[in-house]
Short mmCIF file of N, CA, C and O in Angstrom, two decimals:
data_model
loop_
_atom_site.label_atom_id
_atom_site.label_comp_id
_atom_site.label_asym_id
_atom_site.label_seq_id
_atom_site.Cartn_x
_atom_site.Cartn_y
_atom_site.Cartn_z
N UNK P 1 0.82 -1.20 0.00
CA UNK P 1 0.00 0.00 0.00
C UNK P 1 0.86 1.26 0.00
O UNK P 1 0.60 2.29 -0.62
N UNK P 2 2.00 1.03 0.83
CA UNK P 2 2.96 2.65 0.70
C UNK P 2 3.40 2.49 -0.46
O UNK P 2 3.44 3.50 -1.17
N UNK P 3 3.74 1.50 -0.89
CA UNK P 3 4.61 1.87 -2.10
C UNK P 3 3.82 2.08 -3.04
O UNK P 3 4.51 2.74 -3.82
N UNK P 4 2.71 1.95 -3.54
CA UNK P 4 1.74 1.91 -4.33
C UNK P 4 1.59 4.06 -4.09
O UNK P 4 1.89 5.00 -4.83
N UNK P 5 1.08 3.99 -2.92
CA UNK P 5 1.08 5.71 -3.00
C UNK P 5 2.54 6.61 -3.08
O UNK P 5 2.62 7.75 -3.53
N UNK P 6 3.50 5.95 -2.62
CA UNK P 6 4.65 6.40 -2.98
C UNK P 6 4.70 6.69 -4.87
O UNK P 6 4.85 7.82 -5.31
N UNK P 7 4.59 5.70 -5.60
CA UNK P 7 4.45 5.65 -6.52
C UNK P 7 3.75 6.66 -7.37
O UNK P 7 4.13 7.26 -8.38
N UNK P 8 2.39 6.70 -6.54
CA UNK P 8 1.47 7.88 -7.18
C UNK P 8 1.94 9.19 -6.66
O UNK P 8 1.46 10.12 -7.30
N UNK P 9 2.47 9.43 -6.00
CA UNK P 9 3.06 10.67 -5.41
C UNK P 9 4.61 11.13 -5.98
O UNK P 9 5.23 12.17 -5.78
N UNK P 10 4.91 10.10 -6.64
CA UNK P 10 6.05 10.23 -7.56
C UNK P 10 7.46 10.30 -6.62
O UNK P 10 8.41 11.06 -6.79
N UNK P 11 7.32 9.35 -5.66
CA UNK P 11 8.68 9.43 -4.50
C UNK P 11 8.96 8.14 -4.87
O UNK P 11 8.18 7.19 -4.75
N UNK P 12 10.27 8.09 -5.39
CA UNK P 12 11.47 6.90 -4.98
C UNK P 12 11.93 6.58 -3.90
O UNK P 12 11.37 6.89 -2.85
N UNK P 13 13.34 5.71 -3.96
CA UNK P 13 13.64 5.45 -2.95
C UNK P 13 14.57 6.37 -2.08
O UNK P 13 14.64 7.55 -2.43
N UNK P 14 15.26 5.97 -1.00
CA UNK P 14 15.28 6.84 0.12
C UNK P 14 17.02 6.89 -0.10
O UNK P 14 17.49 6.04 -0.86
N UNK P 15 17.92 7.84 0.52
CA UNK P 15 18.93 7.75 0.53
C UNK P 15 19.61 8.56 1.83
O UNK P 15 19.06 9.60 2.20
N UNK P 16 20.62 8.15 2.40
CA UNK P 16 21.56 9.10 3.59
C UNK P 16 22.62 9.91 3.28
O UNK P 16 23.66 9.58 2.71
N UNK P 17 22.30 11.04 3.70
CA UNK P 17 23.79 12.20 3.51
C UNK P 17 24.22 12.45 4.76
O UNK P 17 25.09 13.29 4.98
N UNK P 18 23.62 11.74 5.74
CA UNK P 18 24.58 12.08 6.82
C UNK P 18 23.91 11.52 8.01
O UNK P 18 22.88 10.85 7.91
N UNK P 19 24.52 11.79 9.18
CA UNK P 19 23.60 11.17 10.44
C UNK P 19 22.32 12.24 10.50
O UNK P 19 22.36 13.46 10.34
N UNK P 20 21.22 11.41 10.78
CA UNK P 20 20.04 12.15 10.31
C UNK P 20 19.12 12.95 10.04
O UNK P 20 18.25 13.67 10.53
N UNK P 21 20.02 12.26 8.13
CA UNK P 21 19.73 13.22 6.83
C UNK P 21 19.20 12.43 6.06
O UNK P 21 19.87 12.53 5.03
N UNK P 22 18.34 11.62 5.89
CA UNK P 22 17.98 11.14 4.96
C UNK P 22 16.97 11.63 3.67
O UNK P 22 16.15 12.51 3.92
N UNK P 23 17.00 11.32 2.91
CA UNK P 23 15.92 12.02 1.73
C UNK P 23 15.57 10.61 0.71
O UNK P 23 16.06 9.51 0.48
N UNK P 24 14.12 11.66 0.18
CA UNK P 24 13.50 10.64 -1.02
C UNK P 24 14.04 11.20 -2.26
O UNK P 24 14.36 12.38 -2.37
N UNK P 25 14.13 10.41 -3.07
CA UNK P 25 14.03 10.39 -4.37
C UNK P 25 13.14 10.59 -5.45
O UNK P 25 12.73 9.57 -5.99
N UNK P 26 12.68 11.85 -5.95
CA UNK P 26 11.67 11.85 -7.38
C UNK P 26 11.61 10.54 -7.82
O UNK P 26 12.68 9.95 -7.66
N UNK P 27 10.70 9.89 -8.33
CA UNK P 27 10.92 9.13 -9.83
C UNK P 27 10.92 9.85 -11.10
O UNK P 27 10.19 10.81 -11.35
N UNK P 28 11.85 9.28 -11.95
CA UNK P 28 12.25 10.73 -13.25
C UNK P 28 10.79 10.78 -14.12
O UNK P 28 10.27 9.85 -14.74
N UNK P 29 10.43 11.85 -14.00
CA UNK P 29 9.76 11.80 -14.73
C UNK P 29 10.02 12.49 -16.10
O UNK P 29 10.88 13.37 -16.04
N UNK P 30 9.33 12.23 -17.56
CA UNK P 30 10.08 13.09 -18.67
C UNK P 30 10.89 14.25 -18.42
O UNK P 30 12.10 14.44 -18.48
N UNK P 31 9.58 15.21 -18.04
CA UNK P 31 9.88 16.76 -17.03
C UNK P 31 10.73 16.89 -16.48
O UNK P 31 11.56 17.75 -16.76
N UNK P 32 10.81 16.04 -15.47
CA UNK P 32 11.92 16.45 -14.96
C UNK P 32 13.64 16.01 -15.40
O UNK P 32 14.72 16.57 -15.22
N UNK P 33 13.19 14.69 -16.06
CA UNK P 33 14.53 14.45 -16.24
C UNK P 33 15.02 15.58 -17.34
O UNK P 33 16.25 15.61 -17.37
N UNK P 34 14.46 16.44 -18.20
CA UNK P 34 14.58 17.67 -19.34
C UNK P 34 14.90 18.45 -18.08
O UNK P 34 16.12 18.42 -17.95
N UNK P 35 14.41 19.06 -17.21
CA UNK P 35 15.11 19.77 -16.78
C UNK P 35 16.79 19.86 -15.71
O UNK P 35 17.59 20.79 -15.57
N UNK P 36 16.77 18.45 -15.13
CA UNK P 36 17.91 17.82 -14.82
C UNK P 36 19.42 18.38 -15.61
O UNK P 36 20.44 19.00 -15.30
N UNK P 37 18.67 17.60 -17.03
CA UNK P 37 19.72 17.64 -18.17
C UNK P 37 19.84 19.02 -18.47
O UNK P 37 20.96 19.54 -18.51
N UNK P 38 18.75 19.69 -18.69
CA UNK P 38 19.02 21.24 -19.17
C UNK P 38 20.16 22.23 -18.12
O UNK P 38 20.81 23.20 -18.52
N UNK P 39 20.17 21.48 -16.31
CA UNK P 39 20.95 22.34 -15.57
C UNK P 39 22.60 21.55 -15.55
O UNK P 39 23.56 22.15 -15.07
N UNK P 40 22.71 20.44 -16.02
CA UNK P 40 23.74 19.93 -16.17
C UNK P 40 24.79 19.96 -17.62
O UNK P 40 26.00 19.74 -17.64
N UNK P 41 23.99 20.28 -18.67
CA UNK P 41 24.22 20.78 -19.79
C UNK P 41 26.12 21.38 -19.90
O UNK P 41 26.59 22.36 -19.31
N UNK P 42 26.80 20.51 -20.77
CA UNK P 42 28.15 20.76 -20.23
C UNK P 42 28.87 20.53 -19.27
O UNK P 42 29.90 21.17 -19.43
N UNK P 43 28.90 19.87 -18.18
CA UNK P 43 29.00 19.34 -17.05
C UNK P 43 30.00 18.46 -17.13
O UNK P 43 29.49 17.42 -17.55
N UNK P 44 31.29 18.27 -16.94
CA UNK P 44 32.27 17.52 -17.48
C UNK P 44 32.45 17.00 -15.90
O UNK P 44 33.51 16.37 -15.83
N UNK P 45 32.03 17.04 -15.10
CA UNK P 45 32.59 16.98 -13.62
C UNK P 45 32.07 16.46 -12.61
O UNK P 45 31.37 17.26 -11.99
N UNK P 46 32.14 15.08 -12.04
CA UNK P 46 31.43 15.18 -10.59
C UNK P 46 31.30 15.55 -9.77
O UNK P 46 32.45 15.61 -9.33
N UNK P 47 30.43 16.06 -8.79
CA UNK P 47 29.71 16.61 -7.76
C UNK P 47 30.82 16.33 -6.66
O UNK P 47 31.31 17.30 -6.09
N UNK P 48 31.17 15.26 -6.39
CA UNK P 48 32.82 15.58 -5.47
C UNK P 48 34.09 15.99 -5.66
O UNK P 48 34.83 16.06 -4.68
N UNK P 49 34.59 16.33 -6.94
CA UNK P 49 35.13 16.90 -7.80
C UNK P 49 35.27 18.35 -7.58
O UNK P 49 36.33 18.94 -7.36
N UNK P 50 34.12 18.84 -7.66
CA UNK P 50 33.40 20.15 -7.90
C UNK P 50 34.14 21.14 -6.37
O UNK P 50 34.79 22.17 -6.18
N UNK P 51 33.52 20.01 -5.56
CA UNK P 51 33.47 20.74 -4.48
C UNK P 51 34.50 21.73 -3.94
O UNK P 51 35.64 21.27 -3.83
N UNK P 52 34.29 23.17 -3.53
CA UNK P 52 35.48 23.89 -3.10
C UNK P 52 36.65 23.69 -4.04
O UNK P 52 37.70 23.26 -3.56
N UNK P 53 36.57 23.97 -5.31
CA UNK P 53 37.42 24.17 -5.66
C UNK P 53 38.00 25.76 -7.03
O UNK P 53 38.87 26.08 -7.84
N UNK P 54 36.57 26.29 -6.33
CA UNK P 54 37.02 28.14 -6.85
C UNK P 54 37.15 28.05 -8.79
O UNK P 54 36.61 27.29 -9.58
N UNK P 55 37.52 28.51 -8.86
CA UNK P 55 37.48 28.97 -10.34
C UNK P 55 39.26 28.64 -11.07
O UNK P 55 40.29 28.91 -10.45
N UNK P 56 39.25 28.12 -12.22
CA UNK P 56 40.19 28.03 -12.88
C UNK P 56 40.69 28.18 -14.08
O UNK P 56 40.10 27.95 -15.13
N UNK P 57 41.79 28.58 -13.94
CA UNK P 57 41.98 29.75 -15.25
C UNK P 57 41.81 29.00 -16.39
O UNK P 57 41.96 27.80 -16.16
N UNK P 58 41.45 29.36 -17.94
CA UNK P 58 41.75 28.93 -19.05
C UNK P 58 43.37 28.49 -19.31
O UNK P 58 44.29 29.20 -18.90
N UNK P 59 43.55 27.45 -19.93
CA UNK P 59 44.79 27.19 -20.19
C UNK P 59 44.83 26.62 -22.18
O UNK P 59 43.84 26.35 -22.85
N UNK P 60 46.19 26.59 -22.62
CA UNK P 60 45.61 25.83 -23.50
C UNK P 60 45.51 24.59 -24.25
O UNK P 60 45.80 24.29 -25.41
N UNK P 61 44.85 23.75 -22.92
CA UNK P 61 44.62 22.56 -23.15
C UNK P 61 42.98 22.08 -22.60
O UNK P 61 42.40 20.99 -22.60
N UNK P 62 42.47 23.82 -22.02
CA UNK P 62 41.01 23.64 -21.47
C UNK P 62 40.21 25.02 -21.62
O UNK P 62 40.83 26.01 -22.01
N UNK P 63 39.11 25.09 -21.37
CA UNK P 63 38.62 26.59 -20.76
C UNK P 63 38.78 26.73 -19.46
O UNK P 63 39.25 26.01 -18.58
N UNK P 64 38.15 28.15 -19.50
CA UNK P 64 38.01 28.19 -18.13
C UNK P 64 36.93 27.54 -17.39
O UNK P 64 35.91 27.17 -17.98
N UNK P 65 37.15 27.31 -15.74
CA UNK P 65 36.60 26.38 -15.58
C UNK P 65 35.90 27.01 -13.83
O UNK P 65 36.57 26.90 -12.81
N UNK P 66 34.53 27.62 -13.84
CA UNK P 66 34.31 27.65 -12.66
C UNK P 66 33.02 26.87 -11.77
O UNK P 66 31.80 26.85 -11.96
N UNK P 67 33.83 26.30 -10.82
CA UNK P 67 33.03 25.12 -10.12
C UNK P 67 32.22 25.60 -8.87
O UNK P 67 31.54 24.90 -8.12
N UNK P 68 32.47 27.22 -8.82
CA UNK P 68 31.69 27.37 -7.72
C UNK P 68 29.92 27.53 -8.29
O UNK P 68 28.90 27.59 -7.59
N UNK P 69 30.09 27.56 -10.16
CA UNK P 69 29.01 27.59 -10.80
C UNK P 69 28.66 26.37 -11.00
O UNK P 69 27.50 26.19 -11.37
N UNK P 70 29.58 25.15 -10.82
CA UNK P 70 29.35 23.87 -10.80
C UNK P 70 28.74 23.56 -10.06
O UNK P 70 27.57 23.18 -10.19
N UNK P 71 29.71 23.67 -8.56
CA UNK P 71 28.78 23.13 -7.65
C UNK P 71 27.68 23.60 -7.43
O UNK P 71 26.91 22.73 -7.02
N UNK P 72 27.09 24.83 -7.52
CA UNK P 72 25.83 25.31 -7.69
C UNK P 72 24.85 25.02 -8.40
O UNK P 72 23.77 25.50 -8.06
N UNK P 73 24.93 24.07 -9.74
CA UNK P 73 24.07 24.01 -10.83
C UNK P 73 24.14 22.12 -10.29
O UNK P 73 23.28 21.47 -10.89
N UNK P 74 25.00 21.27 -9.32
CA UNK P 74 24.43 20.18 -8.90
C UNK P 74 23.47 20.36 -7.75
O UNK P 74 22.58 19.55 -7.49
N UNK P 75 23.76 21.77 -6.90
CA UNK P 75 22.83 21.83 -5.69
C UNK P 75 21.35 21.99 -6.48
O UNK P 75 20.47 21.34 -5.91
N UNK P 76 20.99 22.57 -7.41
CA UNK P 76 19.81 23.20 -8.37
C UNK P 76 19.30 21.84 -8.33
O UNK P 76 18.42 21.38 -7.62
N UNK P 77 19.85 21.42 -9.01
CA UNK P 77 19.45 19.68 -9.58
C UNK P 77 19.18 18.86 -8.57
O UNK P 77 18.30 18.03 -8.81
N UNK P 78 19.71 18.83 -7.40
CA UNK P 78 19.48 18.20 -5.98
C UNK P 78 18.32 18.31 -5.90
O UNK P 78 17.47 17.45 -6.14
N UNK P 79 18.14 19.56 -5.50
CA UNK P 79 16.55 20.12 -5.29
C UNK P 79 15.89 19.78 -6.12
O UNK P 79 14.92 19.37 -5.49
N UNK P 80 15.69 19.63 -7.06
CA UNK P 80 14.69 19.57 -8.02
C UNK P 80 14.47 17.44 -8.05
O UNK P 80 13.38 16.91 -8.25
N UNK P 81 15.29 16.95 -7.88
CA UNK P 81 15.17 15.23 -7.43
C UNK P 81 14.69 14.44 -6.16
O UNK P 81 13.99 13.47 -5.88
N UNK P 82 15.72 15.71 -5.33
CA UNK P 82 15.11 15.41 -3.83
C UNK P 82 13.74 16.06 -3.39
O UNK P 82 13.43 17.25 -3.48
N UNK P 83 12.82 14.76 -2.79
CA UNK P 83 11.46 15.06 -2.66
C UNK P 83 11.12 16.57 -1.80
O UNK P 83 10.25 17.39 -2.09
N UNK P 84 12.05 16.61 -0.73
CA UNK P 84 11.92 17.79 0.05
C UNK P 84 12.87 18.44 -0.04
O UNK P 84 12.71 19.46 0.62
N UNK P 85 14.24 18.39 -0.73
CA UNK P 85 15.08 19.55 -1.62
C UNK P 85 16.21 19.14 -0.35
O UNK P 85 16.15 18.19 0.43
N UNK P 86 17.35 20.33 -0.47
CA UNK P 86 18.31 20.03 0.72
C UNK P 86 18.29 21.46 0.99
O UNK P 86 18.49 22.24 0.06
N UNK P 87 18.10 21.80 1.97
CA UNK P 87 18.94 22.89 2.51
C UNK P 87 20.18 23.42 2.95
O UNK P 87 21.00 22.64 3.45
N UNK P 88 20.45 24.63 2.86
CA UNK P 88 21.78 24.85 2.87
C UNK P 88 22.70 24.14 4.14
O UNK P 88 23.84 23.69 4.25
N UNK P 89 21.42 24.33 5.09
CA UNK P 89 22.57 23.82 5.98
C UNK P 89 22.54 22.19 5.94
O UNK P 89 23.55 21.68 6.41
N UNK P 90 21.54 21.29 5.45
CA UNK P 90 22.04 20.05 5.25
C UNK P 90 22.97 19.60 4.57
O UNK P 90 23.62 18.56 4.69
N UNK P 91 23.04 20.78 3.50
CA UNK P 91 23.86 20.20 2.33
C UNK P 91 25.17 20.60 2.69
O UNK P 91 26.15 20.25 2.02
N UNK P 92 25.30 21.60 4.12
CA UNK P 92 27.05 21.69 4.71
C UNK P 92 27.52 20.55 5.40
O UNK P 92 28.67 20.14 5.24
N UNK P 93 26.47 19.84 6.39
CA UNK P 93 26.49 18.36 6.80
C UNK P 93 26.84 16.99 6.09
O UNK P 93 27.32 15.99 6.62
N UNK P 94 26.47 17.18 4.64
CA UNK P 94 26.62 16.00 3.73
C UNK P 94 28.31 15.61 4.57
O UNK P 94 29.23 16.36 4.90
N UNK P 95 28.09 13.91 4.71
CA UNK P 95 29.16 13.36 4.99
C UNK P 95 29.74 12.70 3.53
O UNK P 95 29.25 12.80 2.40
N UNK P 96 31.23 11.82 4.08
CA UNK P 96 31.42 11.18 2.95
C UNK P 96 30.76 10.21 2.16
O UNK P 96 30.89 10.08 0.94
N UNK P 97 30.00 9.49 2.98
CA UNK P 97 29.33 8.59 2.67
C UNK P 97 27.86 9.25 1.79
O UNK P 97 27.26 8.55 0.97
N UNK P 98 27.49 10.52 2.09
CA UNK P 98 26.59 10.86 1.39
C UNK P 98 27.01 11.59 0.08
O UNK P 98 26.15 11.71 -0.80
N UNK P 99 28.62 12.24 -0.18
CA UNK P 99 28.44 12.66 -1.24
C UNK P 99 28.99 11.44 -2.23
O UNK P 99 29.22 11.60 -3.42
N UNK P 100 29.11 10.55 -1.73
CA UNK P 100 29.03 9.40 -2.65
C UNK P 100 27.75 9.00 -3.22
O UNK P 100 27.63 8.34 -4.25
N UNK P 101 27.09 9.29 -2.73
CA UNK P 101 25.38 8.99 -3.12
C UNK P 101 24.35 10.03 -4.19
O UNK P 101 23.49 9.86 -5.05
N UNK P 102 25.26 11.46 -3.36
CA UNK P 102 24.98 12.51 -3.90
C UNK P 102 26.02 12.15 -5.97
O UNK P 102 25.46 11.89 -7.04
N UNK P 103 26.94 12.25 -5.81
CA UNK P 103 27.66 11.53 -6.93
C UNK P 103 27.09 10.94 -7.96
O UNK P 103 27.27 11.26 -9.14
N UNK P 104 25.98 9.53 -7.31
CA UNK P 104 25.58 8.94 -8.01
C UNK P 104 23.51 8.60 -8.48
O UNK P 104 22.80 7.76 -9.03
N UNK P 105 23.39 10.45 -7.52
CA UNK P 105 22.04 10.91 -7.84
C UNK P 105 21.63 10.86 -9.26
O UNK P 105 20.97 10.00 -9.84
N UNK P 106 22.14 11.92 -9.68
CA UNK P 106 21.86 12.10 -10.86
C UNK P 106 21.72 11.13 -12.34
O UNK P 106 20.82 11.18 -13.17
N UNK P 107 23.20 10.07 -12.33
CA UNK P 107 22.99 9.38 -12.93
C UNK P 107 21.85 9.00 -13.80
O UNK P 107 21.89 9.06 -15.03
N UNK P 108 20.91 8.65 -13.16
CA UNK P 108 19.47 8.60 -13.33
C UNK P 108 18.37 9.23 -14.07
O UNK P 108 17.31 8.84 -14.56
N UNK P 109 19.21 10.71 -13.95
CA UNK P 109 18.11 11.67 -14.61
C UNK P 109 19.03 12.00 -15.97
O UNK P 109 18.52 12.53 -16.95
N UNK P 110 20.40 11.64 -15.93
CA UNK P 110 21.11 12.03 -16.95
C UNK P 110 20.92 11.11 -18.35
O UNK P 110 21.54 11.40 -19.37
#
């Protein structure tokens, strides 16, 4: 019966970013997975990757490269997957174990 209204309510399954932090999962729907893709668009980088690592110059073997717009355009996308979004201050809590998860959110919608 939950999962049946889970279903109709369009919530997946559940995941941990930290001691308790847990969140649901959208199921992709067309919609959303178009908009997923539309904020990831160019995105050469994973979400632990990203993290804190400021802006970097063009060289010439790359562009320039800024991840504080990165990591910002995976927090966008967070929200928009996670059933009740993350807030800032959860998303300062994310442990290791959750941005491994966080990492392998998206996948899904990509």
């Amino acid at each position: 019966m939950e999962e049946t209204l889970d279903q109709t309510l369009n919530i997946g399954s559940e995941i941990r970013l930290a001691e308790g932090i847990t969140k649901r999962i959208q199921i992709g729907s067309i919609g959303l997975i178009r908009k997923v893709r539309s904020i990831m668009k160019g995105n050469e980088y994973k979400f632990s990757f990203s993290i804190g690592r400021g802006k970097w110059e063009a060289t010439e073997n790359r562009k320039e490269i800024d991840f504080d717009a990165v990591e910002e355009a995976y927090k966008e996308a967070f929200n928009l997957v996670l059933v009740e979004g993350l807030t800032d201050e959860e998303y300062e809590q994310v442990d290791e174990q959750g941005i491994k998860e966080l990492d392998e959110l998206l996948e899904r919608f990509l």
